[in-house]
Amino acid sequence: MSGNSEYCDYRSPLATRYASKEMRYNFSDQQKFSTWRKLWIYLAKAEMELGLDITQEQVSEMEAHVYDIDFEAAAKEEKATRHDVMAHVHVFGNQCPKAAPIIHLGATSCYVGDNTDLIILRQGFDIILPKLANVLNRLAKFAMEYRDLPTLGFTHLQPAQLTTVGKRATLWLHDLLMDERALRRARDDLKFRGVKGTTGTQASFLQLFNGDGEKVKQLDRLVTQMAGFQKHYSVTGQTYSRKVDVECLNVLSSLGSTVHKICSDIRLLANMKEVEEPFESTQIGSSAMPYKRNPMRSERCCSIARHLMSLTNNALQTAATQWMERTLDDSANRRITLSEAFLSADVILMTLQNITEGLVVYPKVIERHIAQELPFMTAENIIMAMVKAGGDRQICHEKIRVLSQEAGAQVKQHGKDNDLVERIKSDPYFAPILNQLKELLDPKTFVGRAPEQVVEFLEEEVYPVLENYKGQLGGTVELSI
């Protein structure tokens, strides 16, 4: 093996290329193992408060060494003991000789492992939710700005009745609002595993307190409060139920599906040159075709969102295969799955915020596309106008049908522009309504209540949610390559 040793090990692109510094830290070894130490301190303080022979001097000694972790020493211990928790107990005890006898007193490995996971999951949601709010905020501004700009609607990816650019953005917003609600609910539903012992019966703590069950219950409550949780799970095995992980990954994967849909829409609109994501002045779209402006950010979102959506099945499989009070085949799997889910969600939200901050709309292109399709869509309006002017509906319908077929042939067979309006103007039959044609063909008369719907939706549903994130909105996102 040769070359720079820094680049000779596999490094996850989620950590090195995409995710934010705060999310990377949340799943770092420093965060994990310093949280273990905090949990040992909470346990010791609560046990001391409830009368066990633990001194403030021992607690203070532990508090002085929360963050100065000797990772090399811990790795050597783990290699010898094949047990990560006991390795860190020994290293922490070496740093805190007075406290060594009471570190991890009465606890099992999952006391630090599972409780730390729950803290990290909650902090992960705390990182993600304001980022989602920033996307909501930016898209709300976009929807309001373009609330009355007509554009072709599409069903079956075929041109359909007109909508507006802003109204389409509310469809994106609507799904993101559902994600915000689900993410917030999952975050608030998280409880603490607490102090439960080896199989969840609290037997070891009952021994420590000489059979005093009330003190064991108080210990559970005290440690839960010290860790910043309001509630703990009433019953657990050795671990908290892995259904909790399923609930967390379900909402993250659902967010992935929303972002994938939004960015797929943007990619389709970019293909039609109606909408374009930010494109930097020095950015290269293609190594072979210098003129290209590829929707690379949206493509990144779709790519990582697909990975995110796949992770739910992993959590389901893990929850389904937990035997009795616990089995260890969840451990290695969860180390990968939980972190990747949050890192992936973090990436796609940052990227989507960057996209929505610089989304460019091209009204003239949109207008040209409308002009190609709108004449066909106005047929019923023209028929009704002719009927009001004294014409026969069936005769008018047949006239429009024939002219529409001829115009359609011009578009499909000869690649020419839609000339239905010119054909109508040239037909003497339609002379009674020629002075109304401009009004009948005004795109704004075909968007229904779309502009009003945008305003109502923002005021009634989006702005109240954004109120919950006052002080957390603003700023721009700079993406890595």
PDB file of N, CA and C in Angstrom, residues 431-473:
ATOM      1  N   ALA A 431     -66.623  34.718 -36.538  1.00  0.00           N
ATOM      2  CA  ALA A 431     -66.585  36.188 -36.570  1.00  0.00           C
ATOM      3  C   ALA A 431     -67.300  36.836 -35.381  1.00  0.00           C
ATOM      4  N   PRO A 432     -68.439  36.282 -34.909  1.00  0.00           N
ATOM      5  CA  PRO A 432     -69.161  36.946 -33.806  1.00  0.00           C
ATOM      6  C   PRO A 432     -68.367  37.041 -32.493  1.00  0.00           C
ATOM      7  N   ILE A 433     -67.332  36.228 -32.319  1.00  0.00           N
ATOM      8  CA  ILE A 433     -66.631  36.256 -31.023  1.00  0.00           C
ATOM      9  C   ILE A 433     -65.165  36.658 -31.156  1.00  0.00           C
ATOM     10  N   LEU A 434     -64.749  37.118 -32.334  1.00  0.00           N
ATOM     11  CA  LEU A 434     -63.321  37.450 -32.504  1.00  0.00           C
ATOM     12  C   LEU A 434     -62.859  38.518 -31.522  1.00  0.00           C
ATOM     13  N   ASN A 435     -63.757  39.447 -31.208  1.00  0.00           N
ATOM     14  CA  ASN A 435     -63.362  40.521 -30.275  1.00  0.00           C
ATOM     15  C   ASN A 435     -63.214  40.007 -28.836  1.00  0.00           C
ATOM     16  N   GLN A 436     -63.664  38.756 -28.576  1.00  0.00           N
ATOM     17  CA  GLN A 436     -63.541  38.174 -27.228  1.00  0.00           C
ATOM     18  C   GLN A 436     -62.346  37.222 -27.101  1.00  0.00           C
ATOM     19  N   LEU A 437     -61.700  36.918 -28.217  1.00  0.00           N
ATOM     20  CA  LEU A 437     -60.675  35.871 -28.204  1.00  0.00           C
ATOM     21  C   LEU A 437     -59.538  36.145 -27.214  1.00  0.00           C
ATOM     22  N   LYS A 438     -59.090  37.377 -27.164  1.00  0.00           N
ATOM     23  CA  LYS A 438     -57.972  37.687 -26.267  1.00  0.00           C
ATOM     24  C   LYS A 438     -58.336  37.374 -24.816  1.00  0.00           C
ATOM     25  N   GLU A 439     -59.555  37.767 -24.452  1.00  0.00           N
ATOM     26  CA  GLU A 439     -60.023  37.496 -23.100  1.00  0.00           C
ATOM     27  C   GLU A 439     -60.198  35.994 -22.876  1.00  0.00           C
ATOM     28  N   LEU A 440     -60.749  35.316 -23.878  1.00  0.00           N
ATOM     29  CA  LEU A 440     -60.974  33.875 -23.756  1.00  0.00           C
ATOM     30  C   LEU A 440     -59.673  33.093 -23.655  1.00  0.00           C
ATOM     31  N   LEU A 441     -58.581  33.649 -24.185  1.00  0.00           N
ATOM     32  CA  LEU A 441     -57.280  32.967 -24.193  1.00  0.00           C
ATOM     33  C   LEU A 441     -56.334  33.455 -23.093  1.00  0.00           C
ATOM     34  N   ASP A 442     -56.809  34.308 -22.207  1.00  0.00           N
ATOM     35  CA  ASP A 442     -55.961  34.812 -21.121  1.00  0.00           C
ATOM     36  C   ASP A 442     -55.686  33.675 -20.137  1.00  0.00           C
ATOM     37  N   PRO A 443     -54.410  33.243 -19.990  1.00  0.00           N
ATOM     38  CA  PRO A 443     -54.108  32.108 -19.108  1.00  0.00           C
ATOM     39  C   PRO A 443     -54.616  32.289 -17.681  1.00  0.00           C
ATOM     40  N   LYS A 444     -54.656  33.534 -17.201  1.00  0.00           N
ATOM     41  CA  LYS A 444     -55.053  33.762 -15.812  1.00  0.00           C
ATOM     42  C   LYS A 444     -56.507  33.395 -15.545  1.00  0.00           C
ATOM     43  N   THR A 445     -57.290  33.304 -16.611  1.00  0.00           N
ATOM     44  CA  THR A 445     -58.692  32.923 -16.424  1.00  0.00           C
ATOM     45  C   THR A 445     -58.858  31.411 -16.342  1.00  0.00           C
ATOM     46  N   PHE A 446     -57.748  30.669 -16.466  1.00  0.00           N
ATOM     47  CA  PHE A 446     -57.821  29.204 -16.456  1.00  0.00           C
ATOM     48  C   PHE A 446     -57.203  28.580 -15.205  1.00  0.00           C
ATOM     49  N   VAL A 447     -56.808  29.403 -14.230  1.00  0.00           N
ATOM     50  CA  VAL A 447     -56.121  28.857 -13.047  1.00  0.00           C
ATOM     51  C   VAL A 447     -57.055  28.710 -11.851  1.00  0.00           C
ATOM     52  N   GLY A 448     -58.333  28.978 -12.057  1.00  0.00           N
ATOM     53  CA  GLY A 448     -59.281  28.812 -10.968  1.00  0.00           C
ATOM     54  C   GLY A 448     -58.938  29.676  -9.765  1.00  0.00           C
ATOM     55  N   ARG A 449     -58.978  29.074  -8.576  1.00  0.00           N
ATOM     56  CA  ARG A 449     -58.683  29.800  -7.332  1.00  0.00           C
ATOM     57  C   ARG A 449     -57.240  29.572  -6.874  1.00  0.00           C
ATOM     58  N   ALA A 450     -56.395  29.142  -7.786  1.00  0.00           N
ATOM     59  CA  ALA A 450     -55.022  28.810  -7.385  1.00  0.00           C
ATOM     60  C   ALA A 450     -54.336  29.938  -6.600  1.00  0.00           C
ATOM     61  N   PRO A 451     -54.377  31.199  -7.073  1.00  0.00           N
ATOM     62  CA  PRO A 451     -53.697  32.256  -6.304  1.00  0.00           C
ATOM     63  C   PRO A 451     -54.262  32.418  -4.892  1.00  0.00           C
ATOM     64  N   GLU A 452     -55.589  32.358  -4.794  1.00  0.00           N
ATOM     65  CA  GLU A 452     -56.216  32.494  -3.474  1.00  0.00           C
ATOM     66  C   GLU A 452     -55.898  31.287  -2.588  1.00  0.00           C
ATOM     67  N   GLN A 453     -55.849  30.109  -3.195  1.00  0.00           N
ATOM     68  CA  GLN A 453     -55.511  28.914  -2.433  1.00  0.00           C
ATOM     69  C   GLN A 453     -54.118  29.016  -1.822  1.00  0.00           C
ATOM     70  N   VAL A 454     -53.192  29.591  -2.581  1.00  0.00           N
ATOM     71  CA  VAL A 454     -51.824  29.753  -2.069  1.00  0.00           C
ATOM     72  C   VAL A 454     -51.829  30.596  -0.811  1.00  0.00           C
ATOM     73  N   VAL A 455     -52.477  31.748  -0.889  1.00  0.00           N
ATOM     74  CA  VAL A 455     -52.498  32.678   0.251  1.00  0.00           C
ATOM     75  C   VAL A 455     -53.175  32.030   1.454  1.00  0.00           C
ATOM     76  N   GLU A 456     -54.312  31.411   1.220  1.00  0.00           N
ATOM     77  CA  GLU A 456     -55.053  30.782   2.321  1.00  0.00           C
ATOM     78  C   GLU A 456     -54.250  29.663   2.971  1.00  0.00           C
ATOM     79  N   PHE A 457     -53.606  28.855   2.146  1.00  0.00           N
ATOM     80  CA  PHE A 457     -52.819  27.742   2.674  1.00  0.00           C
ATOM     81  C   PHE A 457     -51.644  28.239   3.513  1.00  0.00           C
ATOM     82  N   LEU A 458     -50.955  29.245   3.011  1.00  0.00           N
ATOM     83  CA  LEU A 458     -49.816  29.784   3.757  1.00  0.00           C
ATOM     84  C   LEU A 458     -50.269  30.371   5.089  1.00  0.00           C
ATOM     85  N   GLU A 459     -51.329  31.140   5.054  1.00  0.00           N
ATOM     86  CA  GLU A 459     -51.782  31.818   6.274  1.00  0.00           C
ATOM     87  C   GLU A 459     -52.356  30.839   7.292  1.00  0.00           C
ATOM     88  N   GLU A 460     -53.062  29.831   6.809  1.00  0.00           N
ATOM     89  CA  GLU A 460     -53.755  28.931   7.724  1.00  0.00           C
ATOM     90  C   GLU A 460     -52.887  27.771   8.206  1.00  0.00           C
ATOM     91  N   GLU A 461     -51.938  27.338   7.384  1.00  0.00           N
ATOM     92  CA  GLU A 461     -51.210  26.121   7.740  1.00  0.00           C
ATOM     93  C   GLU A 461     -49.696  26.285   7.850  1.00  0.00           C
ATOM     94  N   VAL A 462     -49.101  27.085   6.974  1.00  0.00           N
ATOM     95  CA  VAL A 462     -47.631  27.162   6.966  1.00  0.00           C
ATOM     96  C   VAL A 462     -47.115  28.146   8.009  1.00  0.00           C
ATOM     97  N   TYR A 463     -47.635  29.372   7.995  1.00  0.00           N
ATOM     98  CA  TYR A 463     -47.119  30.392   8.908  1.00  0.00           C
ATOM     99  C   TYR A 463     -47.260  30.004  10.383  1.00  0.00           C
ATOM    100  N   PRO A 464     -48.378  29.368  10.803  1.00  0.00           N
ATOM    101  CA  PRO A 464     -48.454  28.955  12.208  1.00  0.00           C
ATOM    102  C   PRO A 464     -47.356  27.971  12.603  1.00  0.00           C
ATOM    103  N   VAL A 465     -46.963  27.079  11.703  1.00  0.00           N
ATOM    104  CA  VAL A 465     -45.876  26.138  12.001  1.00  0.00           C
ATOM    105  C   VAL A 465     -44.548  26.887  12.099  1.00  0.00           C
ATOM    106  N   LEU A 466     -44.327  27.820  11.187  1.00  0.00           N
ATOM    107  CA  LEU A 466     -43.073  28.576  11.201  1.00  0.00           C
ATOM    108  C   LEU A 466     -42.924  29.417  12.471  1.00  0.00           C
ATOM    109  N   GLU A 467     -44.059  29.788  13.078  1.00  0.00           N
ATOM    110  CA  GLU A 467     -44.011  30.539  14.334  1.00  0.00           C
ATOM    111  C   GLU A 467     -43.256  29.762  15.410  1.00  0.00           C
ATOM    112  N   ASN A 468     -43.304  28.428  15.332  1.00  0.00           N
ATOM    113  CA  ASN A 468     -42.627  27.599  16.327  1.00  0.00           C
ATOM    114  C   ASN A 468     -41.111  27.641  16.187  1.00  0.00           C
ATOM    115  N   TYR A 469     -40.624  28.211  15.082  1.00  0.00           N
ATOM    116  CA  TYR A 469     -39.185  28.214  14.813  1.00  0.00           C
ATOM    117  C   TYR A 469     -38.620  29.633  14.749  1.00  0.00           C
ATOM    118  N   LYS A 470     -39.306  30.563  15.395  1.00  0.00           N
ATOM    119  CA  LYS A 470     -38.797  31.937  15.428  1.00  0.00           C
ATOM    120  C   LYS A 470     -37.389  31.947  16.008  1.00  0.00           C
ATOM    121  N   GLY A 471     -36.515  32.697  15.387  1.00  0.00           N
ATOM    122  CA  GLY A 471     -35.133  32.757  15.848  1.00  0.00           C
ATOM    123  C   GLY A 471     -34.253  31.675  15.253  1.00  0.00           C
ATOM    124  N   GLN A 472     -34.851  30.701  14.583  1.00  0.00           N
ATOM    125  CA  GLN A 472     -34.066  29.614  13.964  1.00  0.00           C
ATOM    126  C   GLN A 472     -34.119  29.671  12.456  1.00  0.00           C
ATOM    127  N   LEU A 473     -34.790  30.677  11.911  1.00  0.00           N
ATOM    128  CA  LEU A 473     -34.919  30.808  10.463  1.00  0.00           C
ATOM    129  C   LEU A 473     -33.898  31.809   9.942  1.00  0.00           C
TER     130      LEU A 473
END
